[in-house]
mmCIF file of C-alpha atoms and ligand atoms in Angstrom:
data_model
loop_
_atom_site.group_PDB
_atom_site.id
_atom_site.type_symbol
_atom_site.label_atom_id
_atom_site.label_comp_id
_atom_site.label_asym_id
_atom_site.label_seq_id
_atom_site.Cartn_x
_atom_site.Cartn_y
_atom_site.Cartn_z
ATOM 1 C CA UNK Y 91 71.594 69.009 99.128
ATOM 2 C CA UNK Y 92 71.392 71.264 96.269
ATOM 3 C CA UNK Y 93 73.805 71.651 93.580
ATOM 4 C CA UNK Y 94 77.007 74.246 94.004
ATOM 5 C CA UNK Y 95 76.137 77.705 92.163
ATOM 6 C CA UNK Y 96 79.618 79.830 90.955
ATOM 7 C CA UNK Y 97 80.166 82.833 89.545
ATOM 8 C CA UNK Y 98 83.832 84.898 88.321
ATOM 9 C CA UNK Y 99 84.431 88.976 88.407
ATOM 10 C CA UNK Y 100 87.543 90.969 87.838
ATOM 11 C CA UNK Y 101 88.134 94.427 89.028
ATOM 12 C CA UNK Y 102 90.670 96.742 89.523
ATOM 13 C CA UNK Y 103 92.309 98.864 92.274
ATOM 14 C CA UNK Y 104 92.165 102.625 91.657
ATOM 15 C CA UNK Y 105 93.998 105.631 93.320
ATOM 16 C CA UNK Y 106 92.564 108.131 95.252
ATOM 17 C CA UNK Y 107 92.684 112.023 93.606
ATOM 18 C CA UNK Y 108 90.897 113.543 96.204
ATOM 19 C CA UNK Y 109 91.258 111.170 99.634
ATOM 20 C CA UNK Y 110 88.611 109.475 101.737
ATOM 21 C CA UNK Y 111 90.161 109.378 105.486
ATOM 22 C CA UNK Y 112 87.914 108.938 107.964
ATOM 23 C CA UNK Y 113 83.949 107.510 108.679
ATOM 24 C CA UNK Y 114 81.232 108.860 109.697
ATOM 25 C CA UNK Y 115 79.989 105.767 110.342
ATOM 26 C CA UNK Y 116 82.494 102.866 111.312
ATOM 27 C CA UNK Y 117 80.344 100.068 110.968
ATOM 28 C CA UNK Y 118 78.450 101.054 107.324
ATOM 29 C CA UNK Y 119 82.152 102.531 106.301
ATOM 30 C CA UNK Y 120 79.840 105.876 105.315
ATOM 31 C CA UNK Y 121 82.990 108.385 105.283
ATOM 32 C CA UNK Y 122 83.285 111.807 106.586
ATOM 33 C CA UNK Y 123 84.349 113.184 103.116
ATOM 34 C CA UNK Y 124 83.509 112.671 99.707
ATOM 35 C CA UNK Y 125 86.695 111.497 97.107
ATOM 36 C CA UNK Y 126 87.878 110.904 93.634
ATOM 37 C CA UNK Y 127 90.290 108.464 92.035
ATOM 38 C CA UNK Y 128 91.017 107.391 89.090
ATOM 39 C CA UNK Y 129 90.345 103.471 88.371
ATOM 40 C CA UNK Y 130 94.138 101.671 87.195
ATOM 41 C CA UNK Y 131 94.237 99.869 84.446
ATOM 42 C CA UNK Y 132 96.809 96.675 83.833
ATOM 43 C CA UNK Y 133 96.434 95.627 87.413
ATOM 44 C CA UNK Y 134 93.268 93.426 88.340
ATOM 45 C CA UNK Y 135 91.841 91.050 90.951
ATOM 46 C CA UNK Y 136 90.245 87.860 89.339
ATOM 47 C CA UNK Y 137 87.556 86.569 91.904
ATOM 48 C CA UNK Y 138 85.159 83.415 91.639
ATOM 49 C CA UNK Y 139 82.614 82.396 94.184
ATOM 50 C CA UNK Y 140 81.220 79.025 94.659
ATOM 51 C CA UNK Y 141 78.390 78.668 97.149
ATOM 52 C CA UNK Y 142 78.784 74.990 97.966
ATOM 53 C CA UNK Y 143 75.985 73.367 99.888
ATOM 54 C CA UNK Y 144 78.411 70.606 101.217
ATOM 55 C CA UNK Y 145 80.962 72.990 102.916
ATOM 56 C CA UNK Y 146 80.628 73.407 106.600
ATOM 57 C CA UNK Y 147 82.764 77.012 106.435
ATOM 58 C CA UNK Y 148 83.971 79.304 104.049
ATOM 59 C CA UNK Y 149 87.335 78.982 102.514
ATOM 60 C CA UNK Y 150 89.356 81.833 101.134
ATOM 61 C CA UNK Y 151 91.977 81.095 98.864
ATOM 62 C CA UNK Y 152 94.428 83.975 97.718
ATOM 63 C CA UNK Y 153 97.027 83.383 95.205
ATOM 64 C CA UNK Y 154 95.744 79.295 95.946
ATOM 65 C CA UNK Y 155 97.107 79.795 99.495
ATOM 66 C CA UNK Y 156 94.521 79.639 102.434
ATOM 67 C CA UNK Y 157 94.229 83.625 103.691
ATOM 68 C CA UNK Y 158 94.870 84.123 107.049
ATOM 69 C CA UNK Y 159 92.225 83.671 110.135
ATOM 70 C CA UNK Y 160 91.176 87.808 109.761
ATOM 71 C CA UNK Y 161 91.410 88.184 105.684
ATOM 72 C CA UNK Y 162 89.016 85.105 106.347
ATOM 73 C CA UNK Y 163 86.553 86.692 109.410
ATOM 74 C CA UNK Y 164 86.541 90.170 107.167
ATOM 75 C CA UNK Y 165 85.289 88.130 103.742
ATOM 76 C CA UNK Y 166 82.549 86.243 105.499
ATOM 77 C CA UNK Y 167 80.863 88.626 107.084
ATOM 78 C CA UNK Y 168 80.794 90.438 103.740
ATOM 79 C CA UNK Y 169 79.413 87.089 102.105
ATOM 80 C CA UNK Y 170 77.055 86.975 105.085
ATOM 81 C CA UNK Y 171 75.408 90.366 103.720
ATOM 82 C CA UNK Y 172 74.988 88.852 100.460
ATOM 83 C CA UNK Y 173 73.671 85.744 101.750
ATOM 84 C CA UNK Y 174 71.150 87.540 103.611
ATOM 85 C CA UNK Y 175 70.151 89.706 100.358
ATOM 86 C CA UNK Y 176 69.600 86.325 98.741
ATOM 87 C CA UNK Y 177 68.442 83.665 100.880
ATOM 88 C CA UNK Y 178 71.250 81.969 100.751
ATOM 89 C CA UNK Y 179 72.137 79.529 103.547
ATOM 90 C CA UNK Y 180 75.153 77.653 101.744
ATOM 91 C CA UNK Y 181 78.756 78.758 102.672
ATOM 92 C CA UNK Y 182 81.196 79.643 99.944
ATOM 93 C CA UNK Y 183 84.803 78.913 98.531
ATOM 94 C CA UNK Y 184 86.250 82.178 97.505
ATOM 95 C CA UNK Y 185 89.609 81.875 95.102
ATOM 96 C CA UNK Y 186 91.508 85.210 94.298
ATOM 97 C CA UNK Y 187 94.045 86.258 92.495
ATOM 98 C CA UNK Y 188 95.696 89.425 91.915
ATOM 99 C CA UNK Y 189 97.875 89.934 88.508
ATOM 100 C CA UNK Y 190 99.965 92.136 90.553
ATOM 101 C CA UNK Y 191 102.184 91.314 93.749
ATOM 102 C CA UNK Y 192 100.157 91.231 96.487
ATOM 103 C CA UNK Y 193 103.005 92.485 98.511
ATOM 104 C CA UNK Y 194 103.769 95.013 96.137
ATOM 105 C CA UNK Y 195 102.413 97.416 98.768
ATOM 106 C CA UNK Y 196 99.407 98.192 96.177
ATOM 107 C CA UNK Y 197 96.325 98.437 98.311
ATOM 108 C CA UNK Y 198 94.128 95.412 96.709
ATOM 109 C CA UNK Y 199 91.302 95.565 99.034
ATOM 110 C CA UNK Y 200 89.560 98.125 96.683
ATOM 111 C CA UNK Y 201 90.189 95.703 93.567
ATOM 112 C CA UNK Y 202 89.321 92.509 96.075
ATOM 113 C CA UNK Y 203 85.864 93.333 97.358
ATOM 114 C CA UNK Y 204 84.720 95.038 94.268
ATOM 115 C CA UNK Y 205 85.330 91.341 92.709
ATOM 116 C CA UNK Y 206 84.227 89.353 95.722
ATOM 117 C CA UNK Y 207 81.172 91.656 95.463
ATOM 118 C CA UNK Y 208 80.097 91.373 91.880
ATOM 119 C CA UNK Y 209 81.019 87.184 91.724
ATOM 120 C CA UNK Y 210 78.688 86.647 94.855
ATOM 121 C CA UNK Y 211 75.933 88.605 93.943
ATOM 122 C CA UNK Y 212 76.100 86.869 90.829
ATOM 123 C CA UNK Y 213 76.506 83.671 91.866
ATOM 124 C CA UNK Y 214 73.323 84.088 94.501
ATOM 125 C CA UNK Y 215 71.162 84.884 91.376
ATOM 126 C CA UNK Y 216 70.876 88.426 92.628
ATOM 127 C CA UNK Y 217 70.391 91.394 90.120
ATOM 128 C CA UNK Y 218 71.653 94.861 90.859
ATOM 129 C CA UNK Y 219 71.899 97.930 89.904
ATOM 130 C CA UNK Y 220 75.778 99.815 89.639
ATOM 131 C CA UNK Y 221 74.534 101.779 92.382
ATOM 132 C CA UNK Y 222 73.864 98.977 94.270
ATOM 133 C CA UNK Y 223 76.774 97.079 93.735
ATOM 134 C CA UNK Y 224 78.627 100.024 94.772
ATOM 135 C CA UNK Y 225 77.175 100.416 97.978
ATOM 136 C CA UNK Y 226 77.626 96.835 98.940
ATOM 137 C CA UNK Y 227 80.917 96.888 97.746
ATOM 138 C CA UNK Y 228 81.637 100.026 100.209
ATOM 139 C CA UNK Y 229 80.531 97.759 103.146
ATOM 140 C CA UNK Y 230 83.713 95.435 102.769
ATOM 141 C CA UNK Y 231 86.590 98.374 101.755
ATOM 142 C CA UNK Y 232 85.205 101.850 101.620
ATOM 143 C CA UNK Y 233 87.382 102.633 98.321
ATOM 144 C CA UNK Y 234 86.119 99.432 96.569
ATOM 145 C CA UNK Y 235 82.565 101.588 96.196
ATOM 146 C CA UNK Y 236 84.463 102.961 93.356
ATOM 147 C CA UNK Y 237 86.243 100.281 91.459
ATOM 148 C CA UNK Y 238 82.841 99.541 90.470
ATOM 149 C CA UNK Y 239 83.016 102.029 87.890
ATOM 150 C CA UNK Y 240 85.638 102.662 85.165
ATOM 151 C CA UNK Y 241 87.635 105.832 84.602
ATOM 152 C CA UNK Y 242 87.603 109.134 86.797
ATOM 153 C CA UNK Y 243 85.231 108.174 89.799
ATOM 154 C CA UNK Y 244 83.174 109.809 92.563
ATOM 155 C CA UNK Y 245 82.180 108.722 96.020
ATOM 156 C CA UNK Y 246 79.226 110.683 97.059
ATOM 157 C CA UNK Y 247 80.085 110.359 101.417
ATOM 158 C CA UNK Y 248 75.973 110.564 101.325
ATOM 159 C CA UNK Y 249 75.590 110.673 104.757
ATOM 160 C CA UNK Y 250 73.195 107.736 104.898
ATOM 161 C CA UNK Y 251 73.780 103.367 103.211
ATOM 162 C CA UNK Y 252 71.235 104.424 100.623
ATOM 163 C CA UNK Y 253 72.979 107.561 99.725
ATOM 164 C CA UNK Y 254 76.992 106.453 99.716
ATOM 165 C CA UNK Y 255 78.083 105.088 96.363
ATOM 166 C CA UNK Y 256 80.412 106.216 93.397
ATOM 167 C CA UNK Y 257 79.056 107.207 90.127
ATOM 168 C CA UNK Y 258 81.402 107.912 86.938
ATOM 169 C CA UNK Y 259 82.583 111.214 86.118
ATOM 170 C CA UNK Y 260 84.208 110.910 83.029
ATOM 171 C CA UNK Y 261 85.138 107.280 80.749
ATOM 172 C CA UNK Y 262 88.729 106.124 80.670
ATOM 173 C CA UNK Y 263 89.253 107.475 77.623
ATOM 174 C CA UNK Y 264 88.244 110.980 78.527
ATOM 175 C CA UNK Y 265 92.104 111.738 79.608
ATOM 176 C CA UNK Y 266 94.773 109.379 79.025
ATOM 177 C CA UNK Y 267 96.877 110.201 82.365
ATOM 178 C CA UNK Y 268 99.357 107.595 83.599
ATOM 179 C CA UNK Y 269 99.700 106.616 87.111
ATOM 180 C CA UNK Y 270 103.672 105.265 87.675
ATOM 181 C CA UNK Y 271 103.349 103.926 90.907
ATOM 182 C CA UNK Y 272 106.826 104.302 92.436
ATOM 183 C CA UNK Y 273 107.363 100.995 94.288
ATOM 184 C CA UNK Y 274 109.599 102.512 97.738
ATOM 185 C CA UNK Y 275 108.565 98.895 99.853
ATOM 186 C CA UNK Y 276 107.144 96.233 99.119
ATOM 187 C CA UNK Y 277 106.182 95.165 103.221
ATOM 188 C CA UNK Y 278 102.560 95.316 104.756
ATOM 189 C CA UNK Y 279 102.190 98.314 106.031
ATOM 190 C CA UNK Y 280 101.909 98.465 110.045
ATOM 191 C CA UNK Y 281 98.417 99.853 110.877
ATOM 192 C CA UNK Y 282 95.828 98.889 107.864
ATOM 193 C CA UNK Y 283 93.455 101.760 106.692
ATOM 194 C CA UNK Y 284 90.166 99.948 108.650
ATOM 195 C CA UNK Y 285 91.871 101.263 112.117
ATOM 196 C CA UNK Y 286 93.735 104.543 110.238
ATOM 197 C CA UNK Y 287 90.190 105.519 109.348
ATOM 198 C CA UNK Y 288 89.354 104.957 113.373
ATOM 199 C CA UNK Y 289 92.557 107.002 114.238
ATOM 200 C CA UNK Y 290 91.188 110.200 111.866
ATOM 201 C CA UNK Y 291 89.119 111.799 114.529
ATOM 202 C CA UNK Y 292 91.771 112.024 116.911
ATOM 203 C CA UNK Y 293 93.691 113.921 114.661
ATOM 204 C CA UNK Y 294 92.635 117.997 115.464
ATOM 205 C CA UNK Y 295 93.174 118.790 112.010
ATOM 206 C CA UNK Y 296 90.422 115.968 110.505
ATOM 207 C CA UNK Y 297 88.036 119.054 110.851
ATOM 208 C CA UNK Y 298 89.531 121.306 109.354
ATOM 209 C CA UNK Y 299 89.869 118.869 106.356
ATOM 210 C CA UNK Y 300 87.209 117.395 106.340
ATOM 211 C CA UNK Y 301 85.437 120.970 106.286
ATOM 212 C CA UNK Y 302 87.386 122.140 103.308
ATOM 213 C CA UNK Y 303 86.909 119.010 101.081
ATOM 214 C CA UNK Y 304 83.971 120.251 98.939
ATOM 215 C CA UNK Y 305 86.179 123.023 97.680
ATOM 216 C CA UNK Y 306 88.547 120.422 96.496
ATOM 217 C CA UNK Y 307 86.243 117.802 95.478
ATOM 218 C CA UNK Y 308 84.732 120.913 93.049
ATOM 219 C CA UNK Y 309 88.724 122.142 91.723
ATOM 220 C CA UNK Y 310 89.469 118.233 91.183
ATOM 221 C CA UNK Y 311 86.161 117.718 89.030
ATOM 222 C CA UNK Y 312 86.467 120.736 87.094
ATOM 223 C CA UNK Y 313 90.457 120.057 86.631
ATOM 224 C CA UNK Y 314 89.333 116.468 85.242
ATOM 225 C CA UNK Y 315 86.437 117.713 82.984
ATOM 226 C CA UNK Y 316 88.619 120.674 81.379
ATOM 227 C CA UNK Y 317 91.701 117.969 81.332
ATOM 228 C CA UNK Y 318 93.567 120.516 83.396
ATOM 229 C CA UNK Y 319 96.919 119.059 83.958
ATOM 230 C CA UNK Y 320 97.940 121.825 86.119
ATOM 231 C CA UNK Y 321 95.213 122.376 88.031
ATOM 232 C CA UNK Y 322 94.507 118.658 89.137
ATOM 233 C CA UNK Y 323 98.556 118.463 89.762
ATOM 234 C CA UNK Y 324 97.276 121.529 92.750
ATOM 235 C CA UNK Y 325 94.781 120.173 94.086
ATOM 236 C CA UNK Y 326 95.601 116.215 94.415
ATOM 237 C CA UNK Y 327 98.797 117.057 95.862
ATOM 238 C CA UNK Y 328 96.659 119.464 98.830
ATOM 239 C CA UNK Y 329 94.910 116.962 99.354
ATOM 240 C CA UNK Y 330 97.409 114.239 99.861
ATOM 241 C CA UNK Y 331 99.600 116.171 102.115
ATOM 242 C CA UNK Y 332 96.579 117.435 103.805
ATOM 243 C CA UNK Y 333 95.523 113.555 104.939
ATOM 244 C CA UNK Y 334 99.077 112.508 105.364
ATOM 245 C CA UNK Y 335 99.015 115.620 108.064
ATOM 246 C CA UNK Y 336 96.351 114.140 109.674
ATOM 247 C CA UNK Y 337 97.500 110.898 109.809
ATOM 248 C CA UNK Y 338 100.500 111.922 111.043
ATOM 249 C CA UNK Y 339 98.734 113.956 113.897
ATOM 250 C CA UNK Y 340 96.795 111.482 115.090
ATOM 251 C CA UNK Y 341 96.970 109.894 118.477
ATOM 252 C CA UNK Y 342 99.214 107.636 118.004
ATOM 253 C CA UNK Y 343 100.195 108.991 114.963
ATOM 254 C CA UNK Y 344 100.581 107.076 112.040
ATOM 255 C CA UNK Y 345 103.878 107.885 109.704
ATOM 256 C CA UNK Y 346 103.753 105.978 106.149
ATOM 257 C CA UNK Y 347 106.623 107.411 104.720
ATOM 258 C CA UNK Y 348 109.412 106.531 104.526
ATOM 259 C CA UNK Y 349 113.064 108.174 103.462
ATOM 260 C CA UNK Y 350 112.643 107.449 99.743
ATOM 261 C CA UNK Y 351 109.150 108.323 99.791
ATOM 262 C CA UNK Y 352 109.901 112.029 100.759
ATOM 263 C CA UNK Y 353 112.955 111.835 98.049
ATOM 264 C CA UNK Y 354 110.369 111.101 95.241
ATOM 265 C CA UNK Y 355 108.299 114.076 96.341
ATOM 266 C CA UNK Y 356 110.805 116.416 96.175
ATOM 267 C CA UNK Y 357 111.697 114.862 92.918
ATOM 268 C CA UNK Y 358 108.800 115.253 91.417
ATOM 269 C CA UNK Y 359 108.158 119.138 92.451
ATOM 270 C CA UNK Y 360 111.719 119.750 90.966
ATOM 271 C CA UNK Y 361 110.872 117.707 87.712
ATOM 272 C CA UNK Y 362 107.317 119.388 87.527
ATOM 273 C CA UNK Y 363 109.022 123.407 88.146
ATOM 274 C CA UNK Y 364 111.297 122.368 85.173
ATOM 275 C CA UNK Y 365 107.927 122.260 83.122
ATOM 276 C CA UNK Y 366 107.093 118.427 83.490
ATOM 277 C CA UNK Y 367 103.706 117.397 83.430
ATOM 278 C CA UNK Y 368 103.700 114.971 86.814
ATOM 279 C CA UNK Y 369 102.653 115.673 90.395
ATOM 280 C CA UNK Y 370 102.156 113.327 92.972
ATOM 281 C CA UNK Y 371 100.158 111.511 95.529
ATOM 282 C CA UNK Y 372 100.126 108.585 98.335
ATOM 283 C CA UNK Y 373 97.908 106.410 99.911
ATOM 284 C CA UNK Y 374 98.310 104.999 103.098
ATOM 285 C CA UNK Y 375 101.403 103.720 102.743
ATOM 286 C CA UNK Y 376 104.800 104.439 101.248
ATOM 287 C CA UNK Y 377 104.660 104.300 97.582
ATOM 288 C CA UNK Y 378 104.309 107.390 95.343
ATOM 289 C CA UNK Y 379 101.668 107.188 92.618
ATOM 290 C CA UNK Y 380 103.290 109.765 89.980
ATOM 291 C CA UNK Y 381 100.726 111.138 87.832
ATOM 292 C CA UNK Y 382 101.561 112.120 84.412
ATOM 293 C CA UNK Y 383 100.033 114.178 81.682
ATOM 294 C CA UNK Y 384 99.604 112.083 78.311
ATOM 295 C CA UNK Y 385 102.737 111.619 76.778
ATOM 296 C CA UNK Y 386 104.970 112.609 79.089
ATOM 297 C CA UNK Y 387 104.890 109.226 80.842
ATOM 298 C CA UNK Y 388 108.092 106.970 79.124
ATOM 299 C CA UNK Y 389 110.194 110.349 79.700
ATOM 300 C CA UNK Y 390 109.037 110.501 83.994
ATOM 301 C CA UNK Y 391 109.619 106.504 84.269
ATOM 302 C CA UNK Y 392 112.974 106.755 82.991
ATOM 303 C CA UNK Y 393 114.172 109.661 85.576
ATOM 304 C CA UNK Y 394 111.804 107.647 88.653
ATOM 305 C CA UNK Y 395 114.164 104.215 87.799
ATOM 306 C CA UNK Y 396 116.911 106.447 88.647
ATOM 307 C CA UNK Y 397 116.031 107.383 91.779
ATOM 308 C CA UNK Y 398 117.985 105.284 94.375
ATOM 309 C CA UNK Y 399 116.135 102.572 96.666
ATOM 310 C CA UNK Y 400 113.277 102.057 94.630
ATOM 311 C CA UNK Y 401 111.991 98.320 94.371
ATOM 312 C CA UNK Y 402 109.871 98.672 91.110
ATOM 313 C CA UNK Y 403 107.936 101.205 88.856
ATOM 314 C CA UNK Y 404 104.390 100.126 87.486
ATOM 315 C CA UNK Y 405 102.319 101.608 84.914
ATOM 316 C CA UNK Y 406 98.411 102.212 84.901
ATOM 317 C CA UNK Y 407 96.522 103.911 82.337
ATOM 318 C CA UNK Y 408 93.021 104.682 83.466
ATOM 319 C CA UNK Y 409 91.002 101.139 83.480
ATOM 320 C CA UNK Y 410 87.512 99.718 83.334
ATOM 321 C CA UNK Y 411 84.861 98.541 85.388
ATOM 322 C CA UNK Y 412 84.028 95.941 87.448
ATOM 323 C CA UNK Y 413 83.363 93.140 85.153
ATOM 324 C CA UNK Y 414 81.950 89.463 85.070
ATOM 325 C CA UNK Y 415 83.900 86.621 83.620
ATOM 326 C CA UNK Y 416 82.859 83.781 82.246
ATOM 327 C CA UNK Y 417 83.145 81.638 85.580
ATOM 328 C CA UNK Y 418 86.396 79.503 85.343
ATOM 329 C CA UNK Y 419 88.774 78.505 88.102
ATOM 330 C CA UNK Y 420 90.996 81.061 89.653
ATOM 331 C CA UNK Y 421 94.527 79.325 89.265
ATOM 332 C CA UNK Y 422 97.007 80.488 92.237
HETATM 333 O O1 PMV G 65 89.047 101.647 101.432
HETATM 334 P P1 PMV G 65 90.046 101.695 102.518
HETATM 335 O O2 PMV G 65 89.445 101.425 103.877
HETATM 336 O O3 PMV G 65 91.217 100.777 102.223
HETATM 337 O O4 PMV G 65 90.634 103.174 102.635
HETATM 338 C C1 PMV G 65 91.355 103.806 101.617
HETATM 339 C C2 PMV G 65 92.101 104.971 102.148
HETATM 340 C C3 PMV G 65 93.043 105.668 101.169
HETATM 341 O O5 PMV G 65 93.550 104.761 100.212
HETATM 342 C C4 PMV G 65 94.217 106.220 101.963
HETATM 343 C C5 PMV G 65 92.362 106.841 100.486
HETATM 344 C C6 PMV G 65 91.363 106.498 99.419
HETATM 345 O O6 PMV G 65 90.447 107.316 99.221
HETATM 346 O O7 PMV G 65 91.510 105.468 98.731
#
């Protein structure tokens, strides 16, 4: 019996500029596109991992509740990669906690497996490389390949496992944009992105997409190097509307929005011909993740509280990397 070996990691979720939708390989999550996002500060996942010899199965605990049966399934066959990479035959207790509301409709699976990722390999005495890490992290949430990394991030779709992973563009302090995430519902959403990205294919505009994306990958780099507040407003938006088109012409198609979703948009075009520095973008899911140009982003919260129906506004600054901790218990 050999003694229990633990290790603690915090990371944080991060919004997609230009959008991954789609694999090219299911199974590896190796997408069909390339992407960008910038990683959000103020809102983290605190992991630890204990491989316990003694434990006959791993446990997940999330916000010190047992996850459900497939949050479970999904996290063990990630360990089980790790375990592999190590030698490691002991099962684990996982303990999470997000310092955000997991129901806040914030996708934390980016945030959650870049932690899990980073806490097991440390605790199974592996080294690795940020390239590394990145690519296993890809294997349990595609977009957790870049919450590695701090700041404006990009996912090279590589084409093969040894070629997919994120590398940084630019620091967090390159461009001090602010994401408001506009809070429209706070309930899971129906059809997770695992089977969206499944759905993409079906879709007969995924092609088309998918073929243009290099063009927009290039405007969205440039627009971050040159801190090009107008030019990255173009570009994210295309690119947001283009997936949502997708997803909503796939078969069956898949509708996120929802009525106050569509209100913020328009909102947000009116606010931004009036001169305001703020486009917008969404994941898969309803919320509206307002970007603002430095400064302007007390003056854009104030007008998004007044929009009617919406549950919450939160605030992200670009954030760092994926991070160890000194190991410590994750409290629920
Ligand atoms: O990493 P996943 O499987 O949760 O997919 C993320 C998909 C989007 O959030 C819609 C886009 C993206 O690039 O993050």
């Amino acid at each position: 019996m050999g003694t229990p070996r633990s290790a603690t990691a915090e990371a944080s979720p991060n919004i997609a500029l230009v959008k991954y939708w789609g694999n090219a390989d299911d199974e590896l999550r190796i997408p069909s596109n390339g992407s960008i996002s910038m990683t959000l500060g103020g809102l983290s996942t605190v992991t630890r991992v204990t491989f316990e010899p003694d434990l006959g199965e791993d446990l997940l605990l999330i916000g010190g509740h047992p996850a459900h049966p497939p949050a479970l399934d999904r996290v063990s066959r990630h360990l089980d990669l790790i375990r592999e990479r190590g030698g490691v035959s002991a099962r684990a207790r996982v303990e999470s906690n997000n310092n955000f509301p997991s129901g806040a409709g914030i996708a934390s699976s980016a945030s959650a497996f870049a932690a899990l990722t980073l806490a097991a390999l440390a605790a199974a005495g592996i080294e690795s490389d940020t390239a590394s890490l990145s690519r296993l992290a890809r294997r349990g949430s595609g977009s957790a390949c870049r919450s590695i990394l701090g700041g404006y991030v990009e996912w090279q779709a590589g084409g093969t496992d040894a070629a997919s992973f994120a590398t940084q563009l630019a620091v967090a302090d390159h461009w001090a944009l602010v994401d408001l995430v506009a809070v429209v519902s706070r309930t899971p959403k129906p059809i997770g992105s695992t089977d969206g990205h499944r759905l993409a294919g079906t879709s007969p505009l995924q092609p088309a997409r998918v073929a243009d994306t290099p063009r927009r990958l290039a405007l969205c780099r440039q627009a971050i190097l040159q801190r090009d507040f107008e030019a990255l407003a173009a570009v994210v938006e295309l690119d947001s509307q283009m997936m949502h088109a997708v997803m909503m012409t796939s078969s069956p198609p898949l509708h996120y929005w929802q009525p106050s979703t569509l209100a913020i948009l328009q909102a947000v075009a009116d606010w931004r011909r009036a001169g305001a520095g703020v486009c917008a973008t969404i994941d898969a899911g309803p919320n509206v993740h307002c970007l603002c140009a430095p400064g302007e982003a007390s003056g854009i919260e104030t007008r998004l509280r007044a929009v009617p129906g919406l549950e919450g506004v939160l605030t992200c600054p670009p954030g760092g990397a994926a991070h160890l901790l000194p190991d410590r218990a994750v409290s629920g």
